[in-house]
mmCIF file of C-alpha atoms in Angstrom:
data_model
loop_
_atom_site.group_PDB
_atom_site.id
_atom_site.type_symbol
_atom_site.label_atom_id
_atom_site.label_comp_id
_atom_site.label_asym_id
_atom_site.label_seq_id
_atom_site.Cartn_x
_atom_site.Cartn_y
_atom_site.Cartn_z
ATOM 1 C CA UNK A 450 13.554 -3.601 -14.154
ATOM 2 C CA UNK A 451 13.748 -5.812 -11.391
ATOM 3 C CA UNK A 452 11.717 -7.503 -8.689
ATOM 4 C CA UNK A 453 13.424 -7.150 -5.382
ATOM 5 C CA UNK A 454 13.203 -8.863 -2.091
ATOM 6 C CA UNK A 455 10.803 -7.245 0.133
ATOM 7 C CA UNK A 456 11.269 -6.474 3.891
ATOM 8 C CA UNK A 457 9.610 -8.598 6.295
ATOM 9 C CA UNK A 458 7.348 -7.004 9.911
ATOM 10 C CA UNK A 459 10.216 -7.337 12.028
ATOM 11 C CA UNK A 460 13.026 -5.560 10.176
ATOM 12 C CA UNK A 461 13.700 -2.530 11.703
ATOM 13 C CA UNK A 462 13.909 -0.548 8.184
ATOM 14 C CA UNK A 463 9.915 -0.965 8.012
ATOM 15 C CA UNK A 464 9.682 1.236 11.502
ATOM 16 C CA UNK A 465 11.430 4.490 10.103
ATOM 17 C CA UNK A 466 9.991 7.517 8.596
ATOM 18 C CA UNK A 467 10.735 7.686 5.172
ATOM 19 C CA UNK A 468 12.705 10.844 3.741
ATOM 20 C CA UNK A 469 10.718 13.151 0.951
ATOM 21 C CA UNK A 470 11.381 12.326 -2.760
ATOM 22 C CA UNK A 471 13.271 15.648 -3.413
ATOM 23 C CA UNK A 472 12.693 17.949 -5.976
ATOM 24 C CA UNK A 473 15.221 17.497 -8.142
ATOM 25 C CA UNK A 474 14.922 13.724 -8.282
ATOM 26 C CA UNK A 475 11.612 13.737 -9.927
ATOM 27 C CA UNK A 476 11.676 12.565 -14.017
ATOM 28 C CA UNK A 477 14.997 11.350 -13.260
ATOM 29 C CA UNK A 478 16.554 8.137 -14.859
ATOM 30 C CA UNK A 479 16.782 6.763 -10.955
ATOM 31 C CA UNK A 480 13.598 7.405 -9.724
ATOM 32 C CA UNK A 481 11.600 5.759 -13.058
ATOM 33 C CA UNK A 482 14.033 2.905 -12.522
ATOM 34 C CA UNK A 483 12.858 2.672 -8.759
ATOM 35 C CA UNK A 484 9.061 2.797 -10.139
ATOM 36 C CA UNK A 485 9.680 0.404 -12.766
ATOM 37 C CA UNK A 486 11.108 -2.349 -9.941
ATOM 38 C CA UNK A 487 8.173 -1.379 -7.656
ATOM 39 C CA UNK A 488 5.845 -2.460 -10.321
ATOM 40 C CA UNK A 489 7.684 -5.467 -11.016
ATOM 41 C CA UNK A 490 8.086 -6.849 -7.558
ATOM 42 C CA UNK A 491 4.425 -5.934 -7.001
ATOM 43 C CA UNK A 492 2.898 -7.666 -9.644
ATOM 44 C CA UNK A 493 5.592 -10.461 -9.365
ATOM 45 C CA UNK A 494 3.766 -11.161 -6.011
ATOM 46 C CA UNK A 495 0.288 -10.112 -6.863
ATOM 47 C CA UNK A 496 0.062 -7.217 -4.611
ATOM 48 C CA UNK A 497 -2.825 -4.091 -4.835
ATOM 49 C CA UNK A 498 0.111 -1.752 -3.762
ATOM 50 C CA UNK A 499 3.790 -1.351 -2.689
ATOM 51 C CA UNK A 500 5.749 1.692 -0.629
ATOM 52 C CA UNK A 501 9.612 2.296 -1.268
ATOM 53 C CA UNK A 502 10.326 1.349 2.348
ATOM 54 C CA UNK A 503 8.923 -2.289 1.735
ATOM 55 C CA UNK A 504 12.008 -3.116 -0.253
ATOM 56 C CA UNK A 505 14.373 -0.789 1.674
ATOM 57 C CA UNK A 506 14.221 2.669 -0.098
ATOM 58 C CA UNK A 507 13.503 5.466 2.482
ATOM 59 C CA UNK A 508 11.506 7.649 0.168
ATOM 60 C CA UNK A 509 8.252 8.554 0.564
ATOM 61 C CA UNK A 510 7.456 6.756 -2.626
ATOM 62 C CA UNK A 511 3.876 4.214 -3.538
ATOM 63 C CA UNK A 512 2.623 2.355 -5.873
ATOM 64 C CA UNK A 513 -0.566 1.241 -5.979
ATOM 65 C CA UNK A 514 -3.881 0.181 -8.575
ATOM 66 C CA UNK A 515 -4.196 -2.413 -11.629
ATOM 67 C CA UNK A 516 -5.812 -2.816 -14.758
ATOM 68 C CA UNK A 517 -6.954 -6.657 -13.791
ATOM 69 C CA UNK A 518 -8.630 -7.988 -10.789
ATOM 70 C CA UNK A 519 -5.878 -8.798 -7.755
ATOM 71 C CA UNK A 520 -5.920 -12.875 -7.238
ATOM 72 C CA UNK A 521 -5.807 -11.606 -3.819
ATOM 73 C CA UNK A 522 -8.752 -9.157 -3.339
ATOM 74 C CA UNK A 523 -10.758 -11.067 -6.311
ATOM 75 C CA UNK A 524 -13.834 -9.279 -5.527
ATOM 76 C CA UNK A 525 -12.778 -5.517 -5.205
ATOM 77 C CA UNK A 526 -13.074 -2.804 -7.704
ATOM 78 C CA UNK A 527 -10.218 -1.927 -10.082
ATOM 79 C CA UNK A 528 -7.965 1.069 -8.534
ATOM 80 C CA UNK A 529 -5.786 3.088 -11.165
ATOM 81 C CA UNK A 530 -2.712 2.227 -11.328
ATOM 82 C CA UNK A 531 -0.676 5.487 -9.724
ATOM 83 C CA UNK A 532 2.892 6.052 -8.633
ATOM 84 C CA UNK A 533 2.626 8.724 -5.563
ATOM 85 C CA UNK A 534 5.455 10.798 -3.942
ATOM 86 C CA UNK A 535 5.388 12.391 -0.970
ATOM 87 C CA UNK A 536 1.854 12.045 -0.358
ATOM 88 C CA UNK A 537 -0.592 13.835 2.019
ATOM 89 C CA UNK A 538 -3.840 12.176 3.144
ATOM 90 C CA UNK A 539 -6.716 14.224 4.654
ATOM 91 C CA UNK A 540 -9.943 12.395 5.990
ATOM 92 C CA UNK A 541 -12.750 14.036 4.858
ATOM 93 C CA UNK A 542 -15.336 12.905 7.592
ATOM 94 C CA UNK A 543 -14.657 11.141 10.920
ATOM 95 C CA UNK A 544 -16.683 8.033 9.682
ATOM 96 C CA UNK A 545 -14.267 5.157 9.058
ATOM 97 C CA UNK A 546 -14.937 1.183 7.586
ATOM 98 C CA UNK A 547 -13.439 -2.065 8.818
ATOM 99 C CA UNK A 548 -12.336 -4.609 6.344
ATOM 100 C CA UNK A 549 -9.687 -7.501 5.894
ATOM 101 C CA UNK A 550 -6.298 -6.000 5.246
ATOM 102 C CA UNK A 551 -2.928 -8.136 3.983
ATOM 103 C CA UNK A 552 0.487 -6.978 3.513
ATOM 104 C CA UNK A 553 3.571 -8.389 1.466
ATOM 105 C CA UNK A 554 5.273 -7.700 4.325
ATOM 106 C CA UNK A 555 2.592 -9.755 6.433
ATOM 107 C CA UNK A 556 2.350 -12.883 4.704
ATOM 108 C CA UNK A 557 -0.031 -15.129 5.035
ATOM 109 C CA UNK A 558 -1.846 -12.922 7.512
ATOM 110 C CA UNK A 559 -4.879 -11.111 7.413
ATOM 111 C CA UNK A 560 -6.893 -8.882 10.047
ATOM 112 C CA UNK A 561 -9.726 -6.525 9.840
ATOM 113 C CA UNK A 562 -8.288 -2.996 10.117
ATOM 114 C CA UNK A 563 -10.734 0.454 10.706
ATOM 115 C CA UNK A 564 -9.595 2.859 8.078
ATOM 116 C CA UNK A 565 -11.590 6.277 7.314
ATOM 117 C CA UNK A 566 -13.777 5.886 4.564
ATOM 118 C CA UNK A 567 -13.433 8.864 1.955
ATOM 119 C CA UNK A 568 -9.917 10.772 2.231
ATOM 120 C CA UNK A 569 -8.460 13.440 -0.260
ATOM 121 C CA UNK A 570 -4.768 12.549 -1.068
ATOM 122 C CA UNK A 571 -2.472 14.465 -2.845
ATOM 123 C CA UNK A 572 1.501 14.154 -3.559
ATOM 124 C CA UNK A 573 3.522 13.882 -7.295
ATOM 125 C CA UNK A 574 3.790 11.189 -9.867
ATOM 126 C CA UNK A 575 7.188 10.468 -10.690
ATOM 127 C CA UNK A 576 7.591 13.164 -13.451
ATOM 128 C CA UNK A 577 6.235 16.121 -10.431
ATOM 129 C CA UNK A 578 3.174 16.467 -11.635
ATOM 130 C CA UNK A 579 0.647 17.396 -8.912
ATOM 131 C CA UNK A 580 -1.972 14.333 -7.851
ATOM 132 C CA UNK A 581 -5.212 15.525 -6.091
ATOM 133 C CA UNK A 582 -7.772 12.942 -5.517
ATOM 134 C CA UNK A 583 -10.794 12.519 -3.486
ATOM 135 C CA UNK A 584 -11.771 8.947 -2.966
ATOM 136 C CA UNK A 585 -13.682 6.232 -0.967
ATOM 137 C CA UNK A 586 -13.873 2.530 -0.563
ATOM 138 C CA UNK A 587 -11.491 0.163 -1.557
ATOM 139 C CA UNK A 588 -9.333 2.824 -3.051
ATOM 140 C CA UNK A 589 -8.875 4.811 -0.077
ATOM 141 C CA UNK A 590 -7.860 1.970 2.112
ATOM 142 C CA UNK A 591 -5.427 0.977 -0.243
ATOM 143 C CA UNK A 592 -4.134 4.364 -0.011
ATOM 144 C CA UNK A 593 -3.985 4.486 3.437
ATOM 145 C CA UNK A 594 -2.132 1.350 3.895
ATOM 146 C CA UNK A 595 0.231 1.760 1.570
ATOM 147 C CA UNK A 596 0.876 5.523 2.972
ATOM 148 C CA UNK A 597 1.194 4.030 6.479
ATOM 149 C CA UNK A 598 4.563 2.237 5.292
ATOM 150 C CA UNK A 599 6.071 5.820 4.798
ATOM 151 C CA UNK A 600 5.547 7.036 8.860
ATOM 152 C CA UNK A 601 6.411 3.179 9.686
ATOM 153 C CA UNK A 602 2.914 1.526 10.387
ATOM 154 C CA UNK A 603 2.383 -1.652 9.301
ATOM 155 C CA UNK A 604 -1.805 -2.843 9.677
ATOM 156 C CA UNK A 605 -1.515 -4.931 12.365
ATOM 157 C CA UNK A 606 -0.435 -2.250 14.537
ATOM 158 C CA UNK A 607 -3.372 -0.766 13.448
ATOM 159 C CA UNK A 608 -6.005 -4.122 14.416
ATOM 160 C CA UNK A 609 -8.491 -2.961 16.887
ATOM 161 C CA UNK A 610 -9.844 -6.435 17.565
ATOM 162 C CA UNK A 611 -7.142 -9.090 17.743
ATOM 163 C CA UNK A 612 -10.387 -12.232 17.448
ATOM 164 C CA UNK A 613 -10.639 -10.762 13.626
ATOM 165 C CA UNK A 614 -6.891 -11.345 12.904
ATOM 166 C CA UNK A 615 -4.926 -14.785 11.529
ATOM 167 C CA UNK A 616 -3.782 -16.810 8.478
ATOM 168 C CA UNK A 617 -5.179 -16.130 5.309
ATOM 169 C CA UNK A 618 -5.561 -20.029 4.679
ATOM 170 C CA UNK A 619 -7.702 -20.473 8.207
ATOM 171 C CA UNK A 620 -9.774 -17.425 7.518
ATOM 172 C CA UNK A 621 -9.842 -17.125 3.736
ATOM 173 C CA UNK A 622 -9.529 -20.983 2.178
ATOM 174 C CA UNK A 623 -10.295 -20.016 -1.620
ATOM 175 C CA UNK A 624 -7.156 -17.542 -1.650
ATOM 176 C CA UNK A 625 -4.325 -19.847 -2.490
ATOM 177 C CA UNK A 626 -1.366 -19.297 0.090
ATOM 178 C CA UNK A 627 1.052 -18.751 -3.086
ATOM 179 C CA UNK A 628 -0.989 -15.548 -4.096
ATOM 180 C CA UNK A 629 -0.977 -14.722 -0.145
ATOM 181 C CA UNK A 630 2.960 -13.923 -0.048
#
């Protein structure tokens, strides 16, 4: 268990597609290991979610959801906590939300990002047993960001309106820049 260094926007690893979590790999000493550091590096840096890629694994691998309210989204709703290979997301209407969006491999940035507002996802927890959820709010936009690290998106590429985008400490004073990074 380990919290690792995670990649920053610029480095090119955060711009690949990232490989399927095969088969064979799931229960596997290796792969709980890599869940066990993904939970430690997120919660090291207070994050609502974390995909492999953001500390350099190419697997389509995310971690997202907490029992305790996120320092930084304090006023959001609890997400389970949920470990999620190779994931498929399906929008389940055309209608989408805008809301602020951060990344750990942002920091210090925020910008409202349009995301569509109830999805299905489904994929594998780490042991291969089938996920198949149908979601909204909060919860599906953390899906959906986290899932956009695995095809190489990071949110700003996904900012509409470039007047709703800038430093968390300019736009959001009450969030403490050391729960920002």
């Amino acid at each position: 268990m380990t919290v690792r260094d995670i990649l920053k926007m610029g480095d090119p690893r955060l711009l690949r597609i990232a490989q399927p979590v095969p088969a064979e790999s799931f229960d596997s000493d290796a792969l709980h290991l890599l869940v066990s550091d993904l939970f430690d590096t997120m919660h090291a840096v207070n994050g609502a979610g974390l995909a492999a890629p953001q500390i350099g694994v190419d697997m389509q691998l995310v971690i997202f959801g907490s029992n305790d309210r996120n320092p930084r989204y304090p006023d959001r709703p609890l997400v389970p906590i949920t470990v999620l290979c190779n994931p498929v997301i399906t929008p389940l209407s055309a209608d989408e939300e805008e809301d602020w969006e951060g990344c750990l491999s942002v920091p210090g940035l925020r910008g409202v990002v349009p995301r569509w507002s109830k999805i299905r996802y489904t994929g594998f927890d780490q042991y291969g047993d089938a996920i198949d959820r149908t979601v909204d709010g909060f919860h599906a936009r953390v899906v959906q960001h986290e899932c956009d690290h695995l095809i190489g998106k990071l949110y700003p590429m996904r900012v509409r309106d470039f007047t709703r985008f800038g430093f968390t400490e300019v736009l959001f004073p009450g969030i403490a820049a050391s729960e920002d990074d």
